[in-house]
Short mmCIF file of C-alpha atoms in Angstrom, two decimals:
data_model
loop_
_atom_site.label_atom_id
_atom_site.label_comp_id
_atom_site.label_asym_id
_atom_site.label_seq_id
_atom_site.Cartn_x
_atom_site.Cartn_y
_atom_site.Cartn_z
CA MET G 13 -143.63 -27.55 -141.73
CA LYS G 14 -143.37 -30.01 -138.74
CA LYS G 15 -143.13 -27.28 -136.34
CA VAL G 16 -146.33 -25.65 -137.65
CA ASN G 17 -148.14 -29.06 -137.54
CA PHE G 18 -146.74 -29.64 -133.92
CA PHE G 19 -148.24 -26.34 -132.99
CA LYS G 20 -151.57 -27.10 -134.58
CA LYS G 21 -151.59 -30.37 -132.59
CA LEU G 22 -151.34 -28.74 -129.31
CA SER G 23 -154.39 -28.37 -127.18
CA LEU G 24 -155.91 -24.90 -126.69
CA SER G 25 -154.75 -24.91 -123.06
CA ARG G 26 -151.19 -25.45 -124.12
CA LYS G 27 -151.25 -22.65 -126.75
CA LEU G 28 -152.64 -20.28 -124.30
CA ILE G 29 -149.87 -21.08 -121.94
CA LEU G 30 -147.20 -20.81 -124.61
CA GLY G 31 -148.73 -17.35 -125.58
CA PHE G 32 -148.38 -15.98 -122.16
CA MET G 33 -144.84 -17.38 -121.84
CA ALA G 34 -143.76 -15.90 -125.04
CA THR G 35 -145.16 -12.46 -124.01
CA ILE G 36 -143.37 -12.71 -120.58
CA ILE G 37 -140.02 -13.33 -122.49
CA VAL G 38 -140.51 -10.42 -124.67
CA GLY G 39 -141.21 -8.12 -121.67
CA THR G 40 -138.37 -9.60 -119.81
CA LEU G 41 -135.89 -8.63 -122.54
CA LEU G 42 -137.46 -5.21 -122.84
CA LEU G 43 -136.94 -4.39 -118.97
CA MET G 44 -133.42 -5.55 -119.25
CA LEU G 45 -132.56 -2.75 -122.03
CA PRO G 46 -130.66 0.22 -120.52
CA ILE G 47 -133.36 2.66 -121.36
CA SER G 48 -135.82 0.88 -119.10
CA THR G 49 -134.05 1.81 -115.88
CA THR G 50 -133.19 5.30 -114.44
CA SER G 51 -129.51 3.82 -113.83
CA GLY G 52 -129.18 3.16 -117.46
CA GLU G 53 -127.98 -0.39 -116.72
CA GLY G 54 -131.24 -2.35 -117.32
CA LEU G 55 -132.61 -5.06 -114.90
CA ASP G 56 -131.23 -8.32 -114.13
CA PHE G 57 -132.83 -11.25 -115.70
CA LEU G 58 -134.48 -12.62 -112.52
CA THR G 59 -135.66 -9.20 -111.45
CA ALA G 60 -137.02 -8.41 -115.04
CA LEU G 61 -138.69 -11.81 -115.20
CA PHE G 62 -140.27 -11.32 -111.90
CA THR G 63 -141.53 -7.82 -112.70
CA ILE G 64 -142.80 -8.51 -116.20
CA THR G 65 -144.56 -11.71 -114.95
CA SER G 66 -146.20 -9.63 -112.31
CA ALA G 67 -147.52 -7.25 -115.05
CA VAL G 68 -148.53 -9.75 -117.50
CA CYS G 69 -150.37 -11.78 -114.72
CA VAL G 70 -151.83 -8.56 -113.25
CA THR G 71 -150.58 -9.11 -109.86
CA GLY G 72 -148.64 -6.31 -108.54
CA LEU G 73 -146.03 -7.90 -106.35
CA SER G 74 -142.56 -6.23 -107.10
CA VAL G 75 -139.03 -6.91 -105.76
CA ILE G 76 -138.21 -3.17 -107.00
CA ASP G 77 -139.83 0.13 -106.42
CA ILE G 78 -141.04 0.86 -110.02
CA SER G 79 -141.19 4.52 -109.46
CA LYS G 80 -137.61 4.86 -108.51
CA VAL G 81 -135.98 2.09 -110.46
CA LEU G 82 -137.81 2.10 -113.97
CA SER G 83 -137.41 4.90 -116.10
CA ILE G 84 -140.52 6.54 -118.00
CA PRO G 85 -139.76 4.29 -120.83
CA GLY G 86 -139.55 1.14 -118.46
CA GLN G 87 -142.80 2.28 -116.77
CA ILE G 88 -144.46 2.45 -120.22
CA PHE G 89 -143.28 -0.87 -121.02
CA LEU G 90 -144.81 -2.17 -117.90
CA LEU G 91 -148.00 -0.43 -118.33
CA ILE G 92 -148.35 -1.97 -122.02
CA PHE G 93 -147.86 -5.37 -120.52
CA ILE G 94 -150.25 -4.70 -117.59
CA GLN G 95 -152.87 -3.82 -120.37
CA LEU G 96 -151.94 -6.76 -122.43
CA GLY G 97 -152.17 -9.07 -119.40
CA GLY G 98 -155.50 -7.67 -118.23
CA LEU G 99 -157.23 -7.81 -121.61
CA GLY G 100 -155.67 -11.35 -122.42
CA ILE G 101 -153.12 -12.25 -125.05
CA MET G 102 -155.59 -13.64 -127.50
CA THR G 103 -157.87 -10.71 -127.05
CA PHE G 104 -155.17 -8.14 -127.72
CA SER G 105 -153.60 -9.98 -130.60
CA SER G 106 -157.24 -10.52 -132.19
CA PHE G 107 -157.95 -6.81 -131.65
CA ILE G 108 -154.67 -5.94 -133.70
CA PHE G 109 -155.68 -8.51 -136.55
CA LEU G 110 -159.02 -6.59 -136.73
CA LEU G 111 -157.20 -3.21 -136.97
CA ILE G 112 -155.13 -4.43 -139.91
CA LYS G 113 -158.13 -6.32 -141.26
CA LYS G 114 -156.68 -9.75 -140.94
CA LYS G 115 -159.13 -12.49 -140.92
CA ILE G 116 -159.19 -14.36 -137.52
CA THR G 117 -159.22 -18.01 -138.01
CA TYR G 118 -161.63 -20.60 -136.32
CA GLU G 119 -158.70 -21.96 -134.25
CA GLU G 120 -157.91 -18.32 -132.96
CA LYS G 121 -161.35 -17.89 -132.15
CA GLU G 122 -161.52 -20.98 -130.11
CA LEU G 123 -158.34 -19.80 -128.27
CA LEU G 124 -160.04 -16.53 -127.74
CA LYS G 125 -163.14 -18.34 -126.19
CA GLU G 126 -160.82 -20.36 -124.03
CA GLU G 127 -158.97 -17.09 -122.59
CA ARG G 128 -162.17 -15.14 -121.89
CA ASN G 129 -164.27 -18.10 -120.72
CA ILE G 130 -166.96 -17.72 -123.20
CA GLU G 131 -169.57 -20.62 -123.62
CA ASP G 132 -170.45 -19.82 -127.24
CA ILE G 133 -167.93 -19.20 -130.16
CA GLY G 134 -170.72 -17.59 -132.05
CA GLY G 135 -170.56 -13.66 -132.20
CA ILE G 136 -167.00 -13.73 -130.68
CA LEU G 137 -165.76 -10.92 -132.80
CA LYS G 138 -168.60 -8.72 -131.92
CA PHE G 139 -168.09 -9.39 -128.22
CA LEU G 140 -164.39 -8.76 -128.79
CA LYS G 141 -165.23 -5.24 -130.26
CA LYS G 142 -167.38 -4.49 -127.19
CA ILE G 143 -164.63 -5.52 -124.78
CA ILE G 144 -162.30 -3.01 -126.37
CA ILE G 145 -164.63 -0.09 -126.52
CA THR G 146 -165.85 -0.91 -122.93
CA VAL G 147 -162.12 -0.99 -121.73
CA ALA G 148 -161.40 2.20 -123.38
CA ILE G 149 -164.52 3.97 -121.81
CA ILE G 150 -164.07 2.67 -118.16
CA GLU G 151 -160.30 3.48 -118.19
CA GLY G 152 -160.80 6.82 -119.73
CA ILE G 153 -163.39 7.80 -116.95
CA GLY G 154 -161.18 6.40 -114.36
CA SER G 155 -158.03 8.45 -115.80
CA PHE G 156 -160.24 11.79 -115.85
CA PHE G 157 -161.31 11.65 -112.08
CA LEU G 158 -157.75 10.42 -111.07
CA THR G 159 -156.07 13.12 -113.02
CA ILE G 160 -158.42 15.79 -111.41
CA LYS G 161 -157.14 14.71 -107.95
CA PHE G 162 -153.56 14.47 -108.90
CA LEU G 163 -153.64 17.95 -110.46
CA GLU G 164 -153.95 19.27 -106.89
CA GLU G 165 -150.35 18.30 -106.30
CA MET G 166 -148.60 17.75 -109.55
CA PRO G 167 -148.17 19.54 -112.90
CA ILE G 168 -150.52 18.78 -115.56
CA ARG G 169 -148.53 16.48 -117.77
CA ARG G 170 -147.50 14.25 -114.62
CA ALA G 171 -151.10 14.38 -113.41
CA ILE G 172 -152.27 13.00 -116.68
CA TYR G 173 -149.64 10.31 -116.77
CA PHE G 174 -150.25 9.35 -113.26
CA GLY G 175 -154.09 9.27 -113.89
CA ILE G 176 -153.59 6.96 -116.93
CA PHE G 177 -151.12 4.69 -115.36
CA HIS G 178 -153.19 4.11 -112.01
CA SER G 179 -156.58 3.87 -114.01
CA ILE G 180 -155.19 0.93 -116.41
CA SER G 181 -153.31 -0.49 -113.42
CA ALA G 182 -156.64 -0.51 -111.39
CA PHE G 183 -158.91 -1.82 -114.02
CA CYS G 184 -156.68 -4.61 -114.98
CA ASN G 185 -156.51 -5.31 -111.25
CA ALA G 186 -152.59 -5.20 -111.31
CA GLY G 187 -151.97 -3.10 -108.30
CA PHE G 188 -148.75 -1.40 -109.43
CA SER G 189 -148.44 2.18 -108.30
CA LEU G 190 -146.08 5.06 -109.08
CA PHE G 191 -146.16 5.91 -105.43
CA THR G 192 -143.48 4.22 -103.11
CA THR G 193 -146.20 3.43 -100.46
CA GLY G 194 -148.82 2.61 -102.71
CA LEU G 195 -152.16 4.80 -102.10
CA GLU G 196 -151.59 4.95 -98.20
CA LYS G 197 -151.47 8.97 -98.41
CA TYR G 198 -154.74 9.02 -100.00
CA SER G 199 -156.60 6.80 -97.32
CA ASP G 200 -158.87 9.62 -96.62
CA SER G 201 -159.63 10.83 -100.24
CA ILE G 202 -162.98 10.01 -101.30
CA ILE G 203 -162.10 10.39 -105.18
CA ILE G 204 -159.18 8.23 -105.10
CA ASN G 205 -160.77 5.50 -103.05
CA LEU G 206 -164.00 5.43 -105.00
CA THR G 207 -162.57 5.76 -108.41
CA ILE G 208 -160.07 3.16 -107.74
CA ALA G 209 -162.57 0.85 -106.17
CA TYR G 210 -164.95 1.47 -109.23
CA LEU G 211 -162.15 0.56 -111.55
CA ILE G 212 -161.45 -2.75 -109.60
CA ILE G 213 -165.00 -3.77 -109.39
CA ILE G 214 -165.78 -3.70 -113.00
CA GLY G 215 -162.24 -5.06 -114.11
CA GLY G 216 -162.82 -8.04 -111.41
CA ILE G 217 -166.41 -8.71 -112.29
CA GLY G 218 -165.73 -10.24 -115.71
CA PHE G 219 -166.36 -8.91 -119.52
CA GLY G 220 -169.18 -11.63 -119.77
CA VAL G 221 -170.85 -10.28 -116.75
CA ILE G 222 -170.72 -6.55 -117.91
CA ASP G 223 -171.95 -7.50 -121.25
CA SER G 224 -175.03 -9.47 -119.76
CA LEU G 225 -175.83 -6.42 -117.40
CA VAL G 226 -175.62 -4.02 -120.51
CA LYS G 227 -178.07 -6.17 -122.41
CA ASN G 228 -180.23 -6.37 -119.40
CA ILE G 229 -180.36 -2.63 -118.98
CA ARG G 230 -180.64 -2.00 -122.86
CA TYR G 231 -183.37 -4.72 -123.36
CA LYS G 232 -185.57 -4.82 -120.48
CA ASN G 233 -186.78 -8.38 -121.20
CA LYS G 234 -183.36 -9.83 -121.45
CA LYS G 235 -182.58 -11.72 -118.50
CA LEU G 236 -179.09 -11.97 -116.84
CA HIS G 237 -177.01 -15.08 -117.45
CA LEU G 238 -176.84 -17.57 -114.42
CA THR G 239 -172.90 -16.90 -114.37
CA ALA G 240 -173.61 -13.12 -114.11
CA LYS G 241 -176.31 -13.53 -111.37
CA VAL G 242 -173.90 -15.82 -109.22
CA ALA G 243 -170.77 -13.62 -109.91
CA ILE G 244 -172.70 -10.48 -108.81
CA LEU G 245 -174.26 -12.07 -105.74
CA ILE G 246 -170.92 -13.74 -104.31
CA SER G 247 -168.99 -10.45 -105.22
CA CYS G 248 -171.56 -8.28 -103.39
CA PHE G 249 -171.49 -10.55 -100.37
CA LEU G 250 -167.76 -11.03 -100.15
CA THR G 251 -167.25 -7.17 -100.48
CA PHE G 252 -169.51 -6.06 -97.97
CA LEU G 253 -168.74 -9.10 -95.42
CA GLY G 254 -164.94 -8.22 -95.94
CA MET G 255 -165.86 -4.40 -95.28
CA ILE G 256 -167.59 -5.22 -92.07
CA LEU G 257 -165.00 -7.58 -90.71
CA PHE G 258 -162.01 -5.36 -91.75
CA PHE G 259 -163.69 -2.54 -90.02
CA LEU G 260 -164.32 -4.66 -86.71
CA PHE G 261 -160.97 -5.95 -86.76
CA GLU G 262 -159.07 -2.78 -87.38
CA ARG G 263 -161.24 0.12 -86.08
CA ASN G 264 -158.93 0.15 -82.85
CA ASN G 265 -155.77 -0.15 -84.52
CA PRO G 266 -153.92 3.19 -84.83
CA GLU G 267 -151.51 2.09 -87.22
CA THR G 268 -154.10 1.27 -89.72
CA ILE G 269 -157.49 3.19 -89.44
CA GLY G 270 -157.73 3.62 -85.86
CA ASN G 271 -156.88 7.30 -85.99
CA LEU G 272 -159.35 8.15 -88.76
CA ASP G 273 -162.79 9.49 -88.29
CA PHE G 274 -165.93 7.04 -88.55
CA GLY G 275 -166.52 8.02 -92.12
CA HIS G 276 -163.18 7.53 -93.37
CA GLN G 277 -162.78 4.29 -91.48
CA ILE G 278 -165.79 3.05 -93.50
CA ILE G 279 -164.30 4.19 -96.84
CA ALA G 280 -161.06 2.62 -96.08
CA SER G 281 -162.58 -0.59 -94.91
CA PHE G 282 -164.79 -0.71 -98.18
CA PHE G 283 -161.48 -0.05 -100.17
CA GLN G 284 -159.41 -2.68 -98.53
CA SER G 285 -162.23 -5.21 -98.98
CA VAL G 286 -162.42 -4.52 -102.77
CA THR G 287 -158.68 -4.33 -103.39
CA THR G 288 -158.24 -7.52 -101.51
CA ARG G 289 -160.09 -9.60 -103.99
CA THR G 290 -157.57 -9.40 -106.65
CA ALA G 291 -156.29 -5.73 -107.23
CA GLY G 292 -153.36 -5.28 -104.79
CA PHE G 293 -153.77 -1.34 -104.10
CA ASN G 294 -153.67 -0.52 -100.47
CA THR G 295 -154.50 2.64 -98.58
CA VAL G 296 -153.40 1.27 -95.30
CA PRO G 297 -149.78 -0.37 -94.51
CA ILE G 298 -150.49 -4.04 -94.88
CA GLY G 299 -147.50 -4.84 -92.60
CA ASN G 300 -149.30 -3.25 -89.69
CA LEU G 301 -152.78 -5.38 -89.98
CA GLU G 302 -153.98 -7.34 -87.12
CA SER G 303 -153.53 -11.09 -87.66
CA SER G 304 -157.34 -11.49 -87.74
CA SER G 305 -157.33 -9.13 -90.81
CA ILE G 306 -154.52 -10.98 -92.53
CA PHE G 307 -156.51 -14.18 -92.25
CA LEU G 308 -159.53 -12.56 -93.75
CA PHE G 309 -157.29 -11.23 -96.49
CA CYS G 310 -156.05 -14.61 -97.36
CA ILE G 311 -159.59 -16.15 -97.74
CA LEU G 312 -160.57 -13.21 -100.01
CA MET G 313 -157.51 -13.44 -102.14
CA PHE G 314 -157.81 -17.05 -102.46
CA ILE G 315 -161.39 -16.64 -103.83
CA GLY G 316 -160.50 -13.72 -106.01
CA ALA G 317 -162.45 -12.21 -108.92
CA SER G 318 -165.05 -13.53 -111.37
CA PRO G 319 -164.38 -15.80 -114.47
CA GLY G 320 -163.54 -13.99 -117.64
CA SER G 321 -162.16 -11.03 -115.79
CA THR G 322 -158.76 -9.36 -115.27
CA GLY G 323 -158.43 -11.00 -111.78
CA GLY G 324 -157.11 -14.33 -110.52
CA GLY G 325 -158.19 -16.89 -107.67
CA ILE G 326 -160.34 -19.63 -107.83
CA LYS G 327 -163.22 -17.13 -108.87
CA THR G 328 -166.44 -16.05 -107.20
CA THR G 329 -168.70 -18.46 -109.33
CA THR G 330 -166.52 -21.50 -108.20
CA ILE G 331 -167.17 -20.65 -104.48
CA GLY G 332 -170.76 -19.94 -105.25
CA VAL G 333 -171.40 -23.18 -106.87
CA LEU G 334 -169.69 -24.97 -104.02
CA ILE G 335 -171.76 -23.03 -101.49
CA PHE G 336 -175.14 -23.97 -103.14
CA TYR G 337 -173.76 -27.63 -103.49
CA VAL G 338 -173.21 -27.90 -99.87
CA TYR G 339 -176.52 -26.27 -99.23
CA SER G 340 -178.33 -28.71 -101.45
CA ILE G 341 -176.48 -31.64 -99.52
CA VAL G 342 -177.44 -30.21 -95.92
CA LYS G 343 -181.24 -29.90 -97.37
CA LYS G 344 -181.03 -33.21 -98.67
CA ARG G 345 -181.96 -32.22 -102.24
CA GLU G 346 -181.47 -34.48 -105.20
CA HIS G 347 -179.89 -31.68 -107.35
CA THR G 348 -178.04 -28.40 -106.70
CA VAL G 349 -180.43 -25.60 -107.82
CA ILE G 350 -179.28 -21.87 -108.17
CA PHE G 351 -181.89 -19.16 -109.10
CA ASN G 352 -184.40 -21.98 -110.19
CA ARG G 353 -181.70 -23.51 -112.42
CA ARG G 354 -180.19 -26.96 -112.07
CA ILE G 355 -176.57 -27.17 -112.16
CA ASP G 356 -175.10 -30.09 -114.07
CA TRP G 357 -172.81 -32.46 -112.36
CA GLU G 358 -169.97 -31.54 -114.64
CA VAL G 359 -169.91 -28.05 -113.50
CA MET G 360 -169.88 -29.32 -109.67
CA ASN G 361 -166.98 -31.54 -110.33
CA ARG G 362 -165.06 -28.79 -112.21
CA ALA G 363 -165.72 -26.56 -109.12
CA ILE G 364 -164.47 -29.27 -106.75
CA ALA G 365 -161.57 -29.91 -108.90
CA ILE G 366 -160.42 -26.33 -109.13
CA LEU G 367 -160.72 -25.90 -105.18
CA ILE G 368 -158.65 -29.21 -104.53
CA ILE G 369 -156.00 -28.42 -107.20
CA SER G 370 -155.74 -24.77 -105.95
CA LEU G 371 -155.39 -25.85 -102.21
CA LEU G 372 -152.88 -28.69 -102.92
CA TYR G 373 -150.80 -26.32 -105.15
CA VAL G 374 -150.79 -23.44 -102.51
CA ILE G 375 -150.02 -25.79 -99.52
CA ILE G 376 -146.88 -27.23 -101.35
CA ILE G 377 -145.53 -23.87 -102.39
CA ILE G 378 -145.93 -22.48 -98.75
CA MET G 379 -144.34 -25.62 -97.30
CA ILE G 380 -141.30 -25.20 -99.74
CA MET G 381 -140.96 -21.44 -99.03
CA LEU G 382 -141.17 -21.95 -95.29
CA THR G 383 -138.25 -24.48 -95.64
CA VAL G 384 -136.03 -21.95 -97.42
CA GLU G 385 -136.98 -18.68 -96.01
CA ASN G 386 -136.59 -17.37 -92.44
CA PHE G 387 -139.52 -15.20 -92.41
CA GLU G 388 -142.69 -15.68 -90.16
CA SER G 389 -145.09 -18.20 -91.61
CA GLU G 390 -148.04 -15.60 -91.62
CA ALA G 391 -145.98 -13.65 -93.96
CA ILE G 392 -145.06 -16.56 -96.26
CA ILE G 393 -148.69 -17.90 -96.31
CA PHE G 394 -149.88 -14.24 -97.24
CA GLU G 395 -147.19 -13.78 -99.93
CA VAL G 396 -148.05 -17.18 -101.81
CA ILE G 397 -151.80 -16.55 -101.74
CA SER G 398 -151.44 -13.03 -102.80
CA ALA G 399 -149.49 -14.43 -105.88
CA PHE G 400 -151.88 -17.08 -106.55
CA GLY G 401 -154.78 -14.74 -106.46
CA THR G 402 -152.93 -12.27 -108.66
CA VAL G 403 -153.66 -9.75 -106.03
CA GLY G 404 -150.20 -8.27 -105.43
CA LEU G 405 -150.68 -7.10 -101.73
CA SER G 406 -147.50 -7.94 -99.42
CA VAL G 407 -146.54 -7.53 -95.87
CA GLY G 408 -143.13 -6.25 -97.21
CA ILE G 409 -141.23 -9.50 -97.80
CA THR G 410 -141.10 -9.74 -101.52
CA PRO G 411 -137.82 -7.79 -102.28
CA ASP G 412 -136.05 -9.90 -99.65
CA LEU G 413 -136.96 -13.26 -100.91
CA GLY G 414 -134.30 -15.83 -102.00
CA VAL G 415 -133.96 -16.91 -105.67
CA ILE G 416 -135.79 -20.15 -105.08
CA SER G 417 -138.70 -18.30 -103.50
CA LYS G 418 -138.83 -15.65 -106.38
CA ILE G 419 -139.04 -18.38 -108.85
CA LEU G 420 -141.87 -20.14 -106.95
CA ILE G 421 -143.71 -16.96 -106.62
CA ILE G 422 -143.35 -16.27 -110.49
CA CYS G 423 -144.56 -19.74 -111.26
CA THR G 424 -147.60 -18.99 -108.78
CA MET G 425 -148.40 -15.74 -110.20
CA PHE G 426 -148.49 -17.54 -113.69
CA LEU G 427 -150.80 -20.31 -112.61
CA GLY G 428 -152.99 -17.97 -110.84
CA ARG G 429 -153.62 -15.87 -113.93
CA LEU G 430 -154.28 -18.66 -116.46
CA GLY G 431 -156.19 -20.64 -113.73
CA PRO G 432 -155.33 -24.09 -112.26
CA MET G 433 -157.85 -25.98 -114.62
CA THR G 434 -155.86 -24.64 -117.59
CA PHE G 435 -152.80 -26.26 -116.42
CA ALA G 436 -154.55 -29.37 -115.31
CA LEU G 437 -156.16 -29.58 -118.68
CA ALA G 438 -152.92 -28.72 -120.45
CA PHE G 439 -150.79 -31.54 -118.69
CA GLY G 440 -153.65 -34.07 -117.82
CA GLY G 441 -154.21 -35.28 -121.49
CA THR G 442 -157.68 -35.54 -123.37
CA LYS G 443 -160.90 -36.61 -121.99
CA LYS G 444 -161.56 -40.34 -122.43
CA ILE G 445 -164.74 -42.47 -122.47
CA GLU G 446 -164.47 -45.22 -120.36
CA LYS G 447 -165.09 -48.65 -121.81
CA ILE G 448 -165.61 -50.43 -118.55
CA THR G 449 -168.11 -49.65 -115.88
CA TYR G 450 -167.02 -50.82 -112.50
CA PRO G 451 -169.31 -51.94 -109.69
CA LYS G 452 -170.32 -49.30 -107.35
CA GLU G 453 -169.55 -49.46 -103.47
CA ASN G 454 -170.11 -47.05 -100.80
CA ILE G 455 -167.18 -45.58 -98.77
CA ILE G 456 -167.86 -43.89 -95.32
CA VAL G 457 -166.90 -40.39 -95.12
CA GLY G 458 -167.15 -37.50 -92.56
#
């Protein structure tokens, strides 16, 4: 009885963290089973933990070649946990409760609200049903087009399997591929590039944004939420800016897109810009990128996807609020205004806190890994930011990382998936009302 009371007293953030941890433990044990590997020996604990954490946190970083090391059952286990991580633990468990007609408690609704970044708990079950139906339709369409392409080189059963696997992996922004070199051999395939990009974009834009867009289209007088407007604006801006810059940086690089014709260079540049935000698929060898492209990727990966989505990073809305905040300061405005709406100070304080906490965490992890590893600093920085943004791109150093670095990357993927503020709120205590108001004094900055 005490244990139940103890769990009930935990904050929503701590319950969410424990839920993800429990899921990762179960997944780790499954990958350690003999049936999960082609060798019949199962993965060792650290490798299984790293792999399943990457799946649940929809990252895609891997210390093994899953196409060769994992058996079909092992790959299916991995795919289940990718879907579980993409939807969210509470979203998935609530769906199971609905299937067995079990009543969802108010506390579980609150957890679901916390996980999905929903403002209002009202109508949350209706929203949950919409999520499940939307995911099924989107992944089904993606599977269909991918299967058509894979049928050109595979038997029908294998093509369907590959289509389903890559569709789920792309929509969940996981980046796991059943090809050893990712999607590099499909750099000139319009079907693969556009289908995977479509899945990544929709998965990374957030379920709340999708719901708002559908309502806007269905009910013409229904306005988009401010969150949806900012998420779409920043996502489009980053995608096309990233595409243009990548094209300029890599157009003369024969080891990436230099040998492609102009049309395929544009497609490859667009795909890389989309996938870098949080997906982890690649159609060009990441290890052969120019340093300028690596730096660009680090920025895009750090920002990541939108809130309530399958992706990580500090989120598009966070950077959007900060950009408009800085703009209001430059223009000497009293308030920060976005699309004719005034933003509350609490929102801006939260955005600043997310940025600072994220930067401090990433810097600390990078410093530790630079101390214990012998790789180039550029590769270490890229690896850490990729893990934090739950992107999954790598210059190829992941399998060769030491034990300490692998543990640090596991922690980084975990924090990146749940969000820095979730951990800050989990371990920072409850909000306190100040009983004393101290005198104000200016401090010179800048």
